[in-house]
Coordinates of C-alpha atoms in Angstrom, one line a residue:
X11 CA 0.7 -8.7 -10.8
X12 CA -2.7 -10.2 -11.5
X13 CA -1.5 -14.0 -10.6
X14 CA -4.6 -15.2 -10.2
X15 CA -5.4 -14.8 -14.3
X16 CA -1.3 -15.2 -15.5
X17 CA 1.5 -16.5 -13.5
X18 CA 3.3 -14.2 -11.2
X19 CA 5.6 -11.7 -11.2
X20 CA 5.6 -12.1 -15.3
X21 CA 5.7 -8.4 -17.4
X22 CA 2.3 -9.9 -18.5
X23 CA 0.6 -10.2 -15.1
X24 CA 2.3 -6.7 -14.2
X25 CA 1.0 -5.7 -17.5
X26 CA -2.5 -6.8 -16.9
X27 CA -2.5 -5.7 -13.3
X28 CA -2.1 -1.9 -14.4
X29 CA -5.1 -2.0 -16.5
X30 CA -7.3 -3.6 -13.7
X31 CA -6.9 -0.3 -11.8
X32 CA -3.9 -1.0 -9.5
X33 CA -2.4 1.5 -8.2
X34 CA 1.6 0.0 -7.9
X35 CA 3.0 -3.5 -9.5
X36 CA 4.6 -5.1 -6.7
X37 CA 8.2 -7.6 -7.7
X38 CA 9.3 -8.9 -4.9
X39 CA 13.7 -8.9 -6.6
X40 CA 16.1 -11.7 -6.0
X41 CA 19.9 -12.1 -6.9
X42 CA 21.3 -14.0 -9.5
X43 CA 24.8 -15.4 -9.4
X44 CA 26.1 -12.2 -11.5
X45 CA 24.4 -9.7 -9.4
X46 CA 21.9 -9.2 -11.5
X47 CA 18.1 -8.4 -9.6
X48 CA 15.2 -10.1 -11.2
X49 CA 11.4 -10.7 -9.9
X50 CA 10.6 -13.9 -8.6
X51 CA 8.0 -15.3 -5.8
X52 CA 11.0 -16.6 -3.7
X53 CA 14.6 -17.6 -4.3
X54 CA 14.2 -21.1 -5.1
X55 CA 13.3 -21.2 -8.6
X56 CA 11.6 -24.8 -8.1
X57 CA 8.3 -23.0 -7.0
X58 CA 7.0 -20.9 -9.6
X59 CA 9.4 -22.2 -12.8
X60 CA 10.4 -25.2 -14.6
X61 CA 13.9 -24.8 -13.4
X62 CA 13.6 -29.0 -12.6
X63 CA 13.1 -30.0 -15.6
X64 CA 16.0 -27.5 -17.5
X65 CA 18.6 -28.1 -15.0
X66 CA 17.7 -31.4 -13.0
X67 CA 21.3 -31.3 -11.6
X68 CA 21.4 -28.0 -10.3
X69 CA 20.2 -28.8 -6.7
X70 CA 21.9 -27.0 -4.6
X71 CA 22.4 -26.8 -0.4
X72 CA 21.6 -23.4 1.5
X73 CA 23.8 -22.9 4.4
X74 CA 21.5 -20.3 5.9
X75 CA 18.2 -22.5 5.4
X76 CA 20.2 -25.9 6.0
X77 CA 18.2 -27.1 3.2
X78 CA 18.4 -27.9 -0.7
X79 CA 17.1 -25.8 -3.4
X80 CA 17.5 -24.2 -6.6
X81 CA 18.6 -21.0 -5.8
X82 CA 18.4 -17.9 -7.8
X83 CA 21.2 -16.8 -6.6
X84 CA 23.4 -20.0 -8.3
X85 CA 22.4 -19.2 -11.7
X86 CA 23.5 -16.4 -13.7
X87 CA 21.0 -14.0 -15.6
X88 CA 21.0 -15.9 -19.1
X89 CA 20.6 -19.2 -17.6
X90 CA 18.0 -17.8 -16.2
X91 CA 16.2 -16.3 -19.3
X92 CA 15.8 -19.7 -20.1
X93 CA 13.4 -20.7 -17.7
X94 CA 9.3 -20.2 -17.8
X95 CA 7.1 -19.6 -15.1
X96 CA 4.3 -21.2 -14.2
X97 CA 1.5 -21.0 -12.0
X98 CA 2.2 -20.8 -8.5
X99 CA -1.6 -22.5 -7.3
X100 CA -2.6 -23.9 -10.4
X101 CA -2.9 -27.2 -8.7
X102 CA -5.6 -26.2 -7.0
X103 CA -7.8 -26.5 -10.2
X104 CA -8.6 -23.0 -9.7
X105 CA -6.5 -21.2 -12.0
X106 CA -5.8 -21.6 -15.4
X107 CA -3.2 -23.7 -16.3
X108 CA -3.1 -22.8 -20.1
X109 CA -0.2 -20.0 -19.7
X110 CA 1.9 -22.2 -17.8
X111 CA 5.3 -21.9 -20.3
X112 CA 4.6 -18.7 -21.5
X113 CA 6.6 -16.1 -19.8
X114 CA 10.2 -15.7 -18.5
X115 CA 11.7 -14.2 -15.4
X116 CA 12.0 -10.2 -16.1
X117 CA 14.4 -8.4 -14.5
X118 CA 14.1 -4.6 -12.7
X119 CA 15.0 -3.2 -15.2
X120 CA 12.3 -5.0 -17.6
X121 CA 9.8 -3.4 -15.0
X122 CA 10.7 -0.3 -14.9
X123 CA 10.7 -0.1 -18.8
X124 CA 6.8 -1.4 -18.2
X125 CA 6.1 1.0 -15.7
X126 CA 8.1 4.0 -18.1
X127 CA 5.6 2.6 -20.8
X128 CA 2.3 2.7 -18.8
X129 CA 2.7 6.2 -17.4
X130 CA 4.6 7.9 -20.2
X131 CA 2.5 6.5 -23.2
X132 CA -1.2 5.0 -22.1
X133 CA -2.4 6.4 -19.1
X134 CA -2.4 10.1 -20.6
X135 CA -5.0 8.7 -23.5
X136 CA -7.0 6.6 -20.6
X137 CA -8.0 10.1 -18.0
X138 CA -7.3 14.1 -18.3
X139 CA -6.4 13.5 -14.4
X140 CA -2.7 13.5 -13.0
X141 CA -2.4 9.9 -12.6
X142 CA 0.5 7.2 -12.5
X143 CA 1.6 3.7 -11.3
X144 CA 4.2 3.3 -9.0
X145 CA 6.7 0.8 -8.1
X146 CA 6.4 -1.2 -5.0
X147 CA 9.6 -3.2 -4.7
X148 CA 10.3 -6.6 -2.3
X149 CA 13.6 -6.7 -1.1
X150 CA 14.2 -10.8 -0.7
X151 CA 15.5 -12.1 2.1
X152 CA 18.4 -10.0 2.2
X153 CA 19.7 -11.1 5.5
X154 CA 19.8 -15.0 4.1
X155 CA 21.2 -13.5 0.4
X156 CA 24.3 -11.9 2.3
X157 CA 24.7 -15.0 4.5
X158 CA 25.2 -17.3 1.1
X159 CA 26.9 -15.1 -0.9
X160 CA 27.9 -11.8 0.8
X161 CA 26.0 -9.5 -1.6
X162 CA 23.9 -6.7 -0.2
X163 CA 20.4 -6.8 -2.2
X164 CA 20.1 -3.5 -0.7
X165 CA 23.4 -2.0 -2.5
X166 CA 22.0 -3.6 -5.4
X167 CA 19.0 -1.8 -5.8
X168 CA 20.4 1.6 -4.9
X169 CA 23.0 0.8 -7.8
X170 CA 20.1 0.2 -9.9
X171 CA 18.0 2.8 -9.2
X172 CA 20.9 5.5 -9.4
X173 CA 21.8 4.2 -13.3
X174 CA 19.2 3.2 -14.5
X175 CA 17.5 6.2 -17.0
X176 CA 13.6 4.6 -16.3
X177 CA 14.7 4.4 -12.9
X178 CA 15.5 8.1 -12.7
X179 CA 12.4 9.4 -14.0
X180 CA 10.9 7.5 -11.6
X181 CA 12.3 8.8 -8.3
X182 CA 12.7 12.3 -9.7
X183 CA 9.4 13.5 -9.0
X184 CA 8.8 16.9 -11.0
X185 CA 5.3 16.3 -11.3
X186 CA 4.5 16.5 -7.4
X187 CA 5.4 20.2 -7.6
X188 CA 2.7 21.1 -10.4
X189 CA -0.4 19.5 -9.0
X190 CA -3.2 21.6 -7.7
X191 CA -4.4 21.5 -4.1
X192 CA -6.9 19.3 -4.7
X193 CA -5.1 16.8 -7.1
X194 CA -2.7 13.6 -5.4
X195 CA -0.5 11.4 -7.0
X196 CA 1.0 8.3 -5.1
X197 CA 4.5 8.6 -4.5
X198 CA 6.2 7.1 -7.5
X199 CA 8.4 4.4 -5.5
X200 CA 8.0 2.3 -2.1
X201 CA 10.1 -0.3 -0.7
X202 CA 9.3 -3.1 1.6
X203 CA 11.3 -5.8 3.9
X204 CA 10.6 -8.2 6.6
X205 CA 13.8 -7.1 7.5
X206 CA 13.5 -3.7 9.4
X207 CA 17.3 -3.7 9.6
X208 CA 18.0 -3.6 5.7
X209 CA 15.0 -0.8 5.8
X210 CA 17.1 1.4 7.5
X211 CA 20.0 0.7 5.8
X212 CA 18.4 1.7 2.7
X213 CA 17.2 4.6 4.0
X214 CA 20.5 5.9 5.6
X215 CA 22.1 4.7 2.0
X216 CA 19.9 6.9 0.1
X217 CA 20.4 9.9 1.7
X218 CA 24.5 9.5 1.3
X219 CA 23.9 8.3 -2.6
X220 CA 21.4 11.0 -3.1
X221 CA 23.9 13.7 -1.5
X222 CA 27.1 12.5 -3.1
X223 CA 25.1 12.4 -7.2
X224 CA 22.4 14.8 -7.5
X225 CA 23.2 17.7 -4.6
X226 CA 21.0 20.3 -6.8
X227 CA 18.1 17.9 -6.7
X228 CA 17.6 16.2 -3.5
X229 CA 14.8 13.5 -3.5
X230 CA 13.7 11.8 -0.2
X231 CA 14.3 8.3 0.7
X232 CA 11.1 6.4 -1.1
X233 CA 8.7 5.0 1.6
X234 CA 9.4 1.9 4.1
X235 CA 6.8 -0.3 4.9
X236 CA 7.9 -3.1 7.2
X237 CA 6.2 -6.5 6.1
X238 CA 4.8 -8.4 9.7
X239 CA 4.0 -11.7 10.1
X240 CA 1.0 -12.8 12.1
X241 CA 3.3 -14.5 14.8
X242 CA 4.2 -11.0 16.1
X243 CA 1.9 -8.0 14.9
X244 CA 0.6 -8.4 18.6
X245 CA 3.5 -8.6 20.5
X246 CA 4.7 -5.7 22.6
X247 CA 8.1 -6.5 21.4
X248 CA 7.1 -5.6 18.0
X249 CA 5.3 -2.5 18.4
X250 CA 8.4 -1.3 20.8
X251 CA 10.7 -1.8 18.1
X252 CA 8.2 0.4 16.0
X253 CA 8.6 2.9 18.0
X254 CA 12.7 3.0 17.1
X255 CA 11.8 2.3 13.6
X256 CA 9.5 5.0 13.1
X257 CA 12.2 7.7 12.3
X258 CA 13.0 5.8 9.0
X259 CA 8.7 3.5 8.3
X260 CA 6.2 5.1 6.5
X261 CA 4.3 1.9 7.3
X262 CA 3.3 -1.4 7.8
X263 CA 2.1 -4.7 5.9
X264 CA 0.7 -7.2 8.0
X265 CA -0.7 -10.5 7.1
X266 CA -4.4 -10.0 7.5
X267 CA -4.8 -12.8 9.8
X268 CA -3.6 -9.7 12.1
X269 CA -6.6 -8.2 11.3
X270 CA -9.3 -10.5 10.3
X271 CA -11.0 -12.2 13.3
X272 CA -14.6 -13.0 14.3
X273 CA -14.2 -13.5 18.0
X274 CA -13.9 -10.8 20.6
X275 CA -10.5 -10.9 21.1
X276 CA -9.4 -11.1 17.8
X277 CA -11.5 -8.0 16.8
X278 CA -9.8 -6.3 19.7
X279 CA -6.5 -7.2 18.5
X280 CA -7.4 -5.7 15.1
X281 CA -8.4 -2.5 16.7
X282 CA -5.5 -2.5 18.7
X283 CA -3.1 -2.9 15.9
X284 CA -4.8 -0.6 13.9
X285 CA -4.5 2.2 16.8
X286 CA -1.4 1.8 17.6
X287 CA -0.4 2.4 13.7
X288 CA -2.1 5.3 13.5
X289 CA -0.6 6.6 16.9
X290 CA 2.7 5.9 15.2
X291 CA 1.4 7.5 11.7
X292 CA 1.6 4.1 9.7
X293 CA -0.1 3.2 7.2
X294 CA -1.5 -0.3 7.0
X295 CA -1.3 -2.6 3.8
X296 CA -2.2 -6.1 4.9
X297 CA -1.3 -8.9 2.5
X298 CA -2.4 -10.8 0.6
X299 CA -5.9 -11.5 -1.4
X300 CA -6.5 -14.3 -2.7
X301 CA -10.0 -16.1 -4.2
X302 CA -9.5 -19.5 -3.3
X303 CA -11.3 -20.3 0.1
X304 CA -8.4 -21.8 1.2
X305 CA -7.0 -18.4 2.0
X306 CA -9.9 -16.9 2.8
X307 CA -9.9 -16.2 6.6
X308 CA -11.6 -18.1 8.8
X309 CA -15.3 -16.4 9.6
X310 CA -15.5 -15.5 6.1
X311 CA -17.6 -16.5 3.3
X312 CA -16.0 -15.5 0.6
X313 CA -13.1 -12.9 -0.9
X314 CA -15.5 -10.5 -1.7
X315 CA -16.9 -10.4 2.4
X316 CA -13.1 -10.2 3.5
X317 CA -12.3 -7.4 1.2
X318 CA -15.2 -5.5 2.6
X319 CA -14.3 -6.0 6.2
X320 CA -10.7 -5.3 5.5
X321 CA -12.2 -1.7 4.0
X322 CA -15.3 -0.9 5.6
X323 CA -14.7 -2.3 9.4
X324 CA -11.6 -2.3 9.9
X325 CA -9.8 0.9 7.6
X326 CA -7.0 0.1 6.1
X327 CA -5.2 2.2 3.4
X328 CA -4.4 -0.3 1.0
X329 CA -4.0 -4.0 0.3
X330 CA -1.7 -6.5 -1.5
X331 CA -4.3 -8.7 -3.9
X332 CA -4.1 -11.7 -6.4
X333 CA -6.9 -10.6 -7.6
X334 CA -6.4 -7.1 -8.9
X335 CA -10.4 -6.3 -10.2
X336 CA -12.3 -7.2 -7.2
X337 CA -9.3 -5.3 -5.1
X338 CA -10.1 -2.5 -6.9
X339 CA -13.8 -2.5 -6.7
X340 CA -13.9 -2.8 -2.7
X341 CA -11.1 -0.3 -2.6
X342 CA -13.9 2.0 -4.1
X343 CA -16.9 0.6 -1.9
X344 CA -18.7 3.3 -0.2
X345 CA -18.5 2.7 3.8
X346 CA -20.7 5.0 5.0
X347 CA -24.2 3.2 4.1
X348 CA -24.1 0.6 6.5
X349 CA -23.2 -2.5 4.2
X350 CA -25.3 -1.6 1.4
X351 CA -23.3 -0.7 -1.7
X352 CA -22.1 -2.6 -4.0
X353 CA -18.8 -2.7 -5.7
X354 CA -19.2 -1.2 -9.3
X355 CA -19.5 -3.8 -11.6
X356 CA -16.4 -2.9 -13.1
X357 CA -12.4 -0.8 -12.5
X358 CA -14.0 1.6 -15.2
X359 CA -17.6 2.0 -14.4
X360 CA -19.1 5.0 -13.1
X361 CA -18.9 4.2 -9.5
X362 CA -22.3 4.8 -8.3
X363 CA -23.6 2.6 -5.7
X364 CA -27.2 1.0 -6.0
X365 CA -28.2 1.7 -2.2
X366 CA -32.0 2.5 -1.9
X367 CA -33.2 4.5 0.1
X368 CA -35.4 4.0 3.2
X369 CA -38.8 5.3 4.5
X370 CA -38.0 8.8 5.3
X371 CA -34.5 9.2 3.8
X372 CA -33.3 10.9 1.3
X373 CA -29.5 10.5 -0.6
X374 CA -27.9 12.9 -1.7
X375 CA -24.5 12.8 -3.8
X376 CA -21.9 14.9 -2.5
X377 CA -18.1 15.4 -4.7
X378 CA -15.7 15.9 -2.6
X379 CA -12.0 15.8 -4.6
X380 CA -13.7 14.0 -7.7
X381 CA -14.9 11.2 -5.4
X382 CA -18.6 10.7 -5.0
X383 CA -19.7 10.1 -1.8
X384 CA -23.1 9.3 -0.7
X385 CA -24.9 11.1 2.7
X386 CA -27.9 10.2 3.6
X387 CA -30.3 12.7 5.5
X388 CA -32.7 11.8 8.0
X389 CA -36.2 13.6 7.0
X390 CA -37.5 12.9 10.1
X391 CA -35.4 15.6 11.6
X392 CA -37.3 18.0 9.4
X393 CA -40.5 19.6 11.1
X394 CA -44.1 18.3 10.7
X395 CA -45.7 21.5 10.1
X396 CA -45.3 25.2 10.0
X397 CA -46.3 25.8 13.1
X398 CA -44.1 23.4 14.8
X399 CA -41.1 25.1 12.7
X400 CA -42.1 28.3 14.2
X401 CA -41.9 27.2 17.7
X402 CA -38.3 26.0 17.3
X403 CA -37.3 29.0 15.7
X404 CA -38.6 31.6 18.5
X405 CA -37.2 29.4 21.2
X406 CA -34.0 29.0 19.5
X407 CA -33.9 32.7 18.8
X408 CA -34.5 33.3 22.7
X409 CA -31.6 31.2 23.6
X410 CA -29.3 32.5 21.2
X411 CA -30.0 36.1 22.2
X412 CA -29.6 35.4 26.0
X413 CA -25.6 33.2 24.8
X414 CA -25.2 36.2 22.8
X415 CA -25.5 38.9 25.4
X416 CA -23.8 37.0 28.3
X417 CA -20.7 36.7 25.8
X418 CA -21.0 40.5 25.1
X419 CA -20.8 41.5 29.1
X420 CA -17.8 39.0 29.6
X421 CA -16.2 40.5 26.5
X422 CA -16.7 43.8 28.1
X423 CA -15.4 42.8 31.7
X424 CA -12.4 41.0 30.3
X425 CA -11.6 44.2 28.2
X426 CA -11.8 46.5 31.2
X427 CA -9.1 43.8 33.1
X428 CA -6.9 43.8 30.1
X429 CA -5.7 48.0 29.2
X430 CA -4.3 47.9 32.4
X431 CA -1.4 45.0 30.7
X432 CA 1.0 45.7 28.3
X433 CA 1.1 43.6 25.3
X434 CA 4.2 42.5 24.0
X435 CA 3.6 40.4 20.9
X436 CA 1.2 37.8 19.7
X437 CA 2.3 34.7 18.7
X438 CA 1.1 32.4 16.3
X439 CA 1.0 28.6 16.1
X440 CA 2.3 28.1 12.0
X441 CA 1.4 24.0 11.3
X442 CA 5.0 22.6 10.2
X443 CA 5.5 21.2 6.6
X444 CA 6.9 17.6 6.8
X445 CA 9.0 17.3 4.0
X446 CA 8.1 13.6 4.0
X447 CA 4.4 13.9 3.9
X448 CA 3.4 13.3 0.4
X449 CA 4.7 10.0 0.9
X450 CA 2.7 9.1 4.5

């Protein structure tokens, strides 16, 4: 959600997110003692709630973490209900404080109700164009959830998913098979994991759910994207593992430490990682954005400078952000004028970038998909005068005619050779469809 403006992972922030431009809300979905799965930052509700000050004695040890906390997954859903959310960084005298209190814990289903909301009932009055939000869900430590309490997060969500009615329009995409050839929407559900195990499972689970309930309307497992934390998007243990992985990733999220650098070898560990994505057709969603120069990387001045690099230098497809405007903005940034657009001022202004151009150039505004895009053409390639035009022309002319008459006696040669061979058949290269590639 936008948590740097409201606390996180609120239906408010979510809320408030959508109409900043972003493309997916993001809850990252934790256990409660009744099996219920509700959105929270992390499992211990001390970080991001008053949970302390409602239940002081409800401290609780973590065999897995061998440390104390208060655990989501020790309180049922209604004693959670109770609780408010607050700030996450607010201490930092950044963020506003004032809607610390405000807002509870919302559950998946609360979400997807949002999400139902948005795409059913506002964004059809905001554009004409075939547009949606989707849902990109955090599975929690689900490795340290089944270690606690042996419940799988993952069988969880596929329960949800499967009976929930919101849930259902979500994943059963009729719309995809309507649009026009040059009209995209993003797919309507991805789900992420540091845990490339519980991926799979969820992927292999899907398939056998999706077999055994709707036969006559087969949907393909939503997108994987494997979460990676800077201690190992350069090792070659990782990227080996990819390649296993790859039958069942659509891609990855790394921290952006993996990708923001300033010295040689750090820029050449962000090309490498980038290449070797796109060798394995992943795409890359680095997280996370934040405004606060503490977690602005170091070599940066600011957000807005990282954002750029993040886009502009280094390519990546998306990005998790804190700070949903500004994400949006440099999502839009125009890359291909050297560093000198400008974001728009705003998610809903017209998108035009205020480069100016130089001595001898000229800009020209090309749509391509409903996206402008600015070229810029040299006019020093143009000729200096009529007679210099001419010149190129008759030599060019010359040059052409001699190509064109030396592929004529070839042809002609190669024609002779070739009636003395029988021709069988010709066979033609069709490109596969992926049945998966609306999603990649």
């Amino acid at each position: 959600g936008a948590s740097f403006n409201l606390p996180e992972h609120t239906l408010e922030a979510y809320r408030l997110a959508l109409e900043l431009g972003a493309d997916y809300i993001e809850p990252d979905l934790c256990v409660t003692s009744d099996e219920k799965l509700i959105a929270i930052h992390t499992l211990d509700l001390n970080v991001t709630t008053n949970v302390a000050q409602v239940y002081p004695d409800r401290l609780r040890f973590s065999k897995h973490l061998n440390r104390t906390g208060y655990w989501t997954y020790e309180f049922t859903l209604e004693e959670i209900r109770q609780l408010r959310v607050k700030q996450q960084w607010g201490h930092l005298g950044v963020r506003s404080t004032e809607y610390d209190g405000l807002y509870a814990i919302p559950t998946v289903s609360d979400i997807l109700a949002l999400l139902k909301e948005w795409n059913t009932n506002v964004v059809p009055k905001l554009t004409p164009k075939k547009q949606r939000a989707g849902l990109y869900a955090e599975l929690k430590y689900p490795a340290w959830v089944e270690h606690d309490t042996d419940v799988s997060i993952v069988d969880l969500f596929l329960e949800k998913i499967f009976r929930n009615g919101d849930a259902l329009s979500l994943i059963q995409d009729s719309e995809c098979a309507e649009l026009k050839h040059n009209e995209y929407l993003i797919p309507p559900l991805v789900v992420q994991s540091f845990d490339a195990d519980h991926l799979k499972e969820m992927h292999t689970k899907w398939n056998q759910k999706m077999k055994t309930a709707y036969s006559d309307n087969l949907q393909p497992p939503p997108p994987m994207v494997l979460l990676v934390p800077k201690d190992q998007c350069h090792t070659e243990d990782f990227w080996f593992h990819v390649g296993e992985w790859k039958t069942f990733l659509s891609g990855v999220g790394p921290d952006k430490a993996c990708l923001a650098g300033q010295s040689a070898a750090e820029v050449e560990d962000m090309k490498s990682f980038m290449d070797r994505a796109m060798e394995h057709e992943l795409v890359v969603h680095p997280y996370t954005i934040r405004k606060e120069l503490k977690f602005v990387s170091e070599g940066f001045q600011n957000m807005e400078e990282e954002l750029q690099y993040l886009f502009c230098e280094v390519g990546i497809d998306g990005i998790f952000s804190e700070n949903v405007g500004e994400a949006v903005q440099y999502a839009s940034l125009d890359c291909s004028s050297d560093g000198k657009d400008v974001p728009a001022s705003s998610p809903t202004s017209s998108g035009e970038t205020t480069k100016v151009p130089e001595e001898d150039e000229e800009n020209v505004v090309i749509d391509i998909n409903g996206t402008s895009t600015n070229v810029t053409f040299d006019k020093r390639l143009c000729y200096k005068n009529d007679e210099e035009a001419q010149m190129y022309v008759g030599a060019a002319a010359g040059i052409m005619g001699f190509l064109v008459g030396s592929i004529f006696a070839g042809w002609m040669a190669s024609s002779r050779l070739c009636k003395a061979r029988r021709h069988t058949r010709r066979q033609l290269e069709v490109p596969t469809q992926d049945p998966d590639a609306e999603f990649v």
